[in-house]
GROMACS .gro file of C-alpha atoms in nm:
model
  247
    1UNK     CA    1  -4.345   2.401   4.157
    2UNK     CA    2  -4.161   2.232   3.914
    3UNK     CA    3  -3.792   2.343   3.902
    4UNK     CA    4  -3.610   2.422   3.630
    5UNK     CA    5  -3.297   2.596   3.735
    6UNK     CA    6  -3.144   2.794   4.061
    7UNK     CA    7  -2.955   3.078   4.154
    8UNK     CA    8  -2.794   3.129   4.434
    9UNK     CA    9  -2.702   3.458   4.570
   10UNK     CA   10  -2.633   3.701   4.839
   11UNK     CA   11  -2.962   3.912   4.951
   12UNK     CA   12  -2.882   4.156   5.265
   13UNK     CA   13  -2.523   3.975   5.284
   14UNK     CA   14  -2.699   3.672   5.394
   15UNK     CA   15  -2.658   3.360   5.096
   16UNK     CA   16  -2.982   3.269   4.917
   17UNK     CA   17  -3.080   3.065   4.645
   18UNK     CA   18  -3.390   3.158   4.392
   19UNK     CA   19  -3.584   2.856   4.248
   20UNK     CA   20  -3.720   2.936   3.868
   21UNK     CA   21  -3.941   2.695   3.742
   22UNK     CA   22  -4.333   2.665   3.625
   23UNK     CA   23  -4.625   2.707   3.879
   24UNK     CA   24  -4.771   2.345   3.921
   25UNK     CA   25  -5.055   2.395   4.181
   26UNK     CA   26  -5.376   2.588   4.283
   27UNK     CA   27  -5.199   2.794   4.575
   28UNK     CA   28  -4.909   2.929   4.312
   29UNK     CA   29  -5.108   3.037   4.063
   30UNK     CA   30  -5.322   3.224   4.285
   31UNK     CA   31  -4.986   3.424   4.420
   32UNK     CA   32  -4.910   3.465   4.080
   33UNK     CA   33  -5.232   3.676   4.018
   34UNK     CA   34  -5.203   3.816   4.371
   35UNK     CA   35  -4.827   3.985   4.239
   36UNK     CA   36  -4.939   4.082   3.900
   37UNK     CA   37  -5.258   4.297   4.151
   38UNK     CA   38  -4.992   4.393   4.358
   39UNK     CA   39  -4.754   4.536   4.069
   40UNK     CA   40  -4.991   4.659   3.871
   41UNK     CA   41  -5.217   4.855   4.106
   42UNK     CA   42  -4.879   5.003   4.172
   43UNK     CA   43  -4.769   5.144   3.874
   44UNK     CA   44  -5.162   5.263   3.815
   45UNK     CA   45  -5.211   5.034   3.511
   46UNK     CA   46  -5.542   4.907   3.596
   47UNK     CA   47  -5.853   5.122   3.577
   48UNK     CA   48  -5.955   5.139   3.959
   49UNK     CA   49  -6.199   4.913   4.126
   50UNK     CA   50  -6.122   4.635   3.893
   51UNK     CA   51  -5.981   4.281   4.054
   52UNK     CA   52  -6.145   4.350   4.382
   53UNK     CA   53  -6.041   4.022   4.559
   54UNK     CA   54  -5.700   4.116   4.453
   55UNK     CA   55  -5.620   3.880   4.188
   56UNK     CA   56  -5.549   4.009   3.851
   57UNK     CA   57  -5.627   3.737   3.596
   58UNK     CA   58  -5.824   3.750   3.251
   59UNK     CA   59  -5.982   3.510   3.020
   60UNK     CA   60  -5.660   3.353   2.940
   61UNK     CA   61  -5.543   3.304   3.293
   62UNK     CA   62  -5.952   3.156   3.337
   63UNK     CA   63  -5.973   2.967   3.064
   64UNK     CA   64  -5.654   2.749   3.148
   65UNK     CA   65  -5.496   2.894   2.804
   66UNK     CA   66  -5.154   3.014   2.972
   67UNK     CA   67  -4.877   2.876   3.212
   68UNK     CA   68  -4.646   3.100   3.427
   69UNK     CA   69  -4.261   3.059   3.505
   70UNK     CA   70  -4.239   3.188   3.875
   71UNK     CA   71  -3.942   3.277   4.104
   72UNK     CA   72  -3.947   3.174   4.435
   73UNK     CA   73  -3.753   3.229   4.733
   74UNK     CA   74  -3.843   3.045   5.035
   75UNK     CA   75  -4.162   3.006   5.042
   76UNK     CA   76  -4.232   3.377   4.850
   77UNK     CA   77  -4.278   3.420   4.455
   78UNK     CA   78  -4.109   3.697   4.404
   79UNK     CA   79  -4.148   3.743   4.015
   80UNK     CA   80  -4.336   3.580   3.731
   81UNK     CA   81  -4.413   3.555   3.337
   82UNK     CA   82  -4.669   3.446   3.187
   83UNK     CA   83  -4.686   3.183   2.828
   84UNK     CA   84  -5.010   3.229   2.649
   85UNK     CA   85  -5.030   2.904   2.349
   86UNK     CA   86  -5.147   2.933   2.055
   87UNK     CA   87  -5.353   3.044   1.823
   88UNK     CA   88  -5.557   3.250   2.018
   89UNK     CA   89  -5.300   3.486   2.086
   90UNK     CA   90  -5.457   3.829   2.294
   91UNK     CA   91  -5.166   4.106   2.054
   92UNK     CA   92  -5.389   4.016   1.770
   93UNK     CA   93  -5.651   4.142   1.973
   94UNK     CA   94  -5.515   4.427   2.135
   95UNK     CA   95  -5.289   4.563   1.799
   96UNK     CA   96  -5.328   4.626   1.415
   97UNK     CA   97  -5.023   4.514   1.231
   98UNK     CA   98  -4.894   4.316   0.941
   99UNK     CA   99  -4.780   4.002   1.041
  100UNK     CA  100  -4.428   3.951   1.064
  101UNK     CA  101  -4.240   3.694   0.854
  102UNK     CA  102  -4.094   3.482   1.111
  103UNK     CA  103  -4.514   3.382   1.156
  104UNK     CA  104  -4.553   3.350   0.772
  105UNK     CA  105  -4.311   3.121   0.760
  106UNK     CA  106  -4.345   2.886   1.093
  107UNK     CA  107  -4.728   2.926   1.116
  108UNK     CA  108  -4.895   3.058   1.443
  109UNK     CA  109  -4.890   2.663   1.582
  110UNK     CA  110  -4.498   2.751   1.627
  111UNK     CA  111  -4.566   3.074   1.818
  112UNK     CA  112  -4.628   3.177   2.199
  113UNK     CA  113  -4.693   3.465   2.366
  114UNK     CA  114  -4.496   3.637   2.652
  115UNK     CA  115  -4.693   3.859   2.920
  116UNK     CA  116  -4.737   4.015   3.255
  117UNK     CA  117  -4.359   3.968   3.410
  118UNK     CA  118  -4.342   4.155   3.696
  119UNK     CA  119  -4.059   4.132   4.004
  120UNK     CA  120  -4.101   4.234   4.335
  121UNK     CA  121  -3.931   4.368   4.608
  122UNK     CA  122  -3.812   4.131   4.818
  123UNK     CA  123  -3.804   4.339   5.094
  124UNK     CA  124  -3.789   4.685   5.185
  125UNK     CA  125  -3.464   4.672   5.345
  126UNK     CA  126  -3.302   4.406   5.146
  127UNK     CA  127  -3.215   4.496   4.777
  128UNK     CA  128  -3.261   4.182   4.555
  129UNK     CA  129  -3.152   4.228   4.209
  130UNK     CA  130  -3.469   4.230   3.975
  131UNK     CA  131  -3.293   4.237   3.646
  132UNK     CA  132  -3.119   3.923   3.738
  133UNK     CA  133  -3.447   3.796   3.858
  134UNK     CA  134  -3.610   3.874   3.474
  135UNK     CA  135  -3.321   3.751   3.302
  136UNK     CA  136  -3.327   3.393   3.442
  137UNK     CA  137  -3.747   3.384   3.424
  138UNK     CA  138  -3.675   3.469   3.062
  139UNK     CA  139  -3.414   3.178   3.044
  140UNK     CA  140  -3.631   2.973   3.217
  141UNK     CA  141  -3.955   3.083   2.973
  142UNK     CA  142  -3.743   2.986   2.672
  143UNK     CA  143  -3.668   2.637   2.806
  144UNK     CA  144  -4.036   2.521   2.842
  145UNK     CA  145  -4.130   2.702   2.463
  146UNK     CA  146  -3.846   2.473   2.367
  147UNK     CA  147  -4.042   2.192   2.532
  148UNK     CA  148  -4.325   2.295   2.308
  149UNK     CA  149  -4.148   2.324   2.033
  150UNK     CA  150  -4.218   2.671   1.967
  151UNK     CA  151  -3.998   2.906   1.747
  152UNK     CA  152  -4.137   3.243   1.805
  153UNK     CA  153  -4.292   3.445   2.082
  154UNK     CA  154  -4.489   3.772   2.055
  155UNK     CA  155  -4.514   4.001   2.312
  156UNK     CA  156  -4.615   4.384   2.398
  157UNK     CA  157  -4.384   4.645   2.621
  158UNK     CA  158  -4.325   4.997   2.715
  159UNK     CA  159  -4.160   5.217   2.476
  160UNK     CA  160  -3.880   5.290   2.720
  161UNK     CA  161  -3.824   4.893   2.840
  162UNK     CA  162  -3.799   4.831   2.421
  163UNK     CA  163  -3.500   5.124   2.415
  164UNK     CA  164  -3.336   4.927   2.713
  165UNK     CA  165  -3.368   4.607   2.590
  166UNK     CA  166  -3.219   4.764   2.202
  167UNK     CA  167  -2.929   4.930   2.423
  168UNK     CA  168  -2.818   4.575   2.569
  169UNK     CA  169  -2.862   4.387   2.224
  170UNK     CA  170  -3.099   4.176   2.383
  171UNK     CA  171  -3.297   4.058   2.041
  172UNK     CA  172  -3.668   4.158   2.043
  173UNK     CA  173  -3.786   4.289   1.737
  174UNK     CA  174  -3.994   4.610   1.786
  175UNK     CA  175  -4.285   4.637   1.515
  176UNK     CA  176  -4.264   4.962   1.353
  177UNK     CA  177  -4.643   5.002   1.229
  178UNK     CA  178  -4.914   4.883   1.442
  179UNK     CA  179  -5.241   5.046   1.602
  180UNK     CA  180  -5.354   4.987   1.924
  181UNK     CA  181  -5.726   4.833   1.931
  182UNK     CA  182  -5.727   4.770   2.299
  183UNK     CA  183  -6.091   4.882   2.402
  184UNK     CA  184  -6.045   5.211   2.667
  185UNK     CA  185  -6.309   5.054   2.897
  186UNK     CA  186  -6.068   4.721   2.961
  187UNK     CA  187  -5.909   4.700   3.276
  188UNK     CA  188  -5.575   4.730   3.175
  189UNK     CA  189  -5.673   5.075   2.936
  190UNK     CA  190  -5.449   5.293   3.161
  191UNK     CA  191  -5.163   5.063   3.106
  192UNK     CA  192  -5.240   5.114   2.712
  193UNK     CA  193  -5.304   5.429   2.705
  194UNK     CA  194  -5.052   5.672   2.830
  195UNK     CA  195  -4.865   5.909   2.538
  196UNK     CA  196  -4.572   5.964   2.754
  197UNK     CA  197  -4.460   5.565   2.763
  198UNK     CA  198  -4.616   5.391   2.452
  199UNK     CA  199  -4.703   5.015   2.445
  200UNK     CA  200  -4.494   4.885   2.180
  201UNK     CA  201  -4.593   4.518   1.993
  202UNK     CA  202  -4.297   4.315   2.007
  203UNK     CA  203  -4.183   3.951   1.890
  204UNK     CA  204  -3.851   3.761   1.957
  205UNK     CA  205  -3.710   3.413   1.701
  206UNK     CA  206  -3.632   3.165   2.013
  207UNK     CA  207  -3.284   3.038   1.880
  208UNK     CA  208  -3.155   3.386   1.872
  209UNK     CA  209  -3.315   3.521   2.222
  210UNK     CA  210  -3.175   3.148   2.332
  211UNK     CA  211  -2.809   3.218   2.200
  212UNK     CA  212  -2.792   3.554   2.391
  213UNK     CA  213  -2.906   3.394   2.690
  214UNK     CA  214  -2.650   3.152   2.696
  215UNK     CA  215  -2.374   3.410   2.634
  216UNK     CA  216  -2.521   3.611   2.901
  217UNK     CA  217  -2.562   3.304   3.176
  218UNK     CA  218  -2.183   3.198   3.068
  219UNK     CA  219  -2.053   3.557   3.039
  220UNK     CA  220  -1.862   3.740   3.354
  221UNK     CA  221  -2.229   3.789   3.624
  222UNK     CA  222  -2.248   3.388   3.666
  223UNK     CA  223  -2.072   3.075   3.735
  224UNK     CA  224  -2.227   2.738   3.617
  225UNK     CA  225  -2.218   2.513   3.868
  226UNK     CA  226  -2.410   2.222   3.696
  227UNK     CA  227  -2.687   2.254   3.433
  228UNK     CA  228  -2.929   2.346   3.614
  229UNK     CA  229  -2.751   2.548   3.897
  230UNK     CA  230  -2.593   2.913   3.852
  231UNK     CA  231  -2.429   3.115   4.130
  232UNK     CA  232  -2.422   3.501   4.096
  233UNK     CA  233  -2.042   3.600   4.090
  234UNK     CA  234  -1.907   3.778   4.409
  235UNK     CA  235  -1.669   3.994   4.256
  236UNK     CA  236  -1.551   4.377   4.254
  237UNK     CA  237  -1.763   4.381   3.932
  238UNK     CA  238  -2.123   4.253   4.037
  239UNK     CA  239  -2.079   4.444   4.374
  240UNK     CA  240  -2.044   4.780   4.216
  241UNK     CA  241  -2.333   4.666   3.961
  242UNK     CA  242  -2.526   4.607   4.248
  243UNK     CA  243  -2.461   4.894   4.467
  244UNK     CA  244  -2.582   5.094   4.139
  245UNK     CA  245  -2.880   4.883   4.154
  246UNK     CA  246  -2.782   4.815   3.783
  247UNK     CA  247  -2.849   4.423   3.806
   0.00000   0.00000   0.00000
């Protein structure tokens, strides 16, 4: 694994500390698919029987066109996202829409795209908070597309994740006119199509996701301890965010 930055926390009222950073071997990016299964097969998103040896991975993951940001603790990934480069980008695939202007202007060579994060549990006794645990593998996916110099990332969620994310000012752009072209015999068809939580196509400009990260990180939840190490804040204020299981 190489590191990019750490948290440390309390988990159970013991202190921990979560490593995010890319997946650099064989073994880690065979947990990563062994999560996504585990997530995914959860939340009924995969048409059943597919992945049999437990490892959901597709062409991109195969085909060595992606890298993933993981988030380990101990020896245990415990959440991941995945980079796709470009130009062969799978939402051009899986959606019909006009293309935005941030890509008519920066060209799909500047563009990424973001997929599959998923968090665990970290236990089933021990409450770990999972928004804090997206929020830094976002920060994290951010600095390595600013490695690669890209200035735009698409990406696809769930209609009710995109009102979220719009409620917090976090700055993904939904796009308003689109239709889905995902085929209904893919594996991941029951993920596409259910009416009651639409898949929404989605892009974010870096420098602007990047500034509210920054305010975020540097805000009230977190003290920066050095550039690369953040503790979570163990105040009045993150306690009762926590007991509300709102981090």
């Amino acid at each position: 694994m190489k590191v990019f930055k750490s948290l440390a926390l309390e988990i159970g009222g013991a202190p921990k500390e979560i490593s995010f950073g890319l997946a650099d071997t064989v073994k880690e990016r065979e947990e990563v698919f062994a999560l996504r299964y585990r997530v995914y097969t959860r939340y009924q998103y995969l048409i059943e029987g597919v992945h049999s040896n437990g490892l959901e991975s597709d062409r991109y993951d195969e085909e060595g066109k992606s890298t993933y940001v993981i988030a380990r603790v101990n020896d245990k990934i415990i959440g991941t996202v995945r980079m796709i480069f470009p130009p062969d980008l799978p939402i051009k695939s899986f959606f019909s829409f006009e293309v935005p202007q941030i890509e008519m202007e920066e060209g799909i060579e500047k563009g990424c795209e973001v997929s599959r994060l998923v968090v665990e549990r970290y236990s089933p006794t021990e409450y770990l908070p999972r928004n804090v645990v997206m929020l830094f593998l976002m920060s994290t996916l951010l600095d390595h597309a600013k490695e690669r110099e890209y200035t735009f990332a698409y990406g696809f969620l769930k209609e009710r994740l995109m009102g979220k994310l719009n409620k917090l000012r976090v700055p993904f752009t939904d796009i308003q006119e689109f239709k889905v072209t995902y085929p209904p015999s893919g594996p991941m068809a029951p993920y596409f199509s259910d009416p009651s939580d639409r898949v929404i196509p989605s892009y974010f400009e870096s420098h602007r996701l990047n500034k509210f990260m920054d305010e975020t990180l540097g805000g009230n939840l977190f003290e920066k301890i050095t550039e690369k190490e953040y503790a979570l804040k163990h105040t009045l204020y993150t306690r009762f965010l926590t007991a509300l299981k709102i981090l």
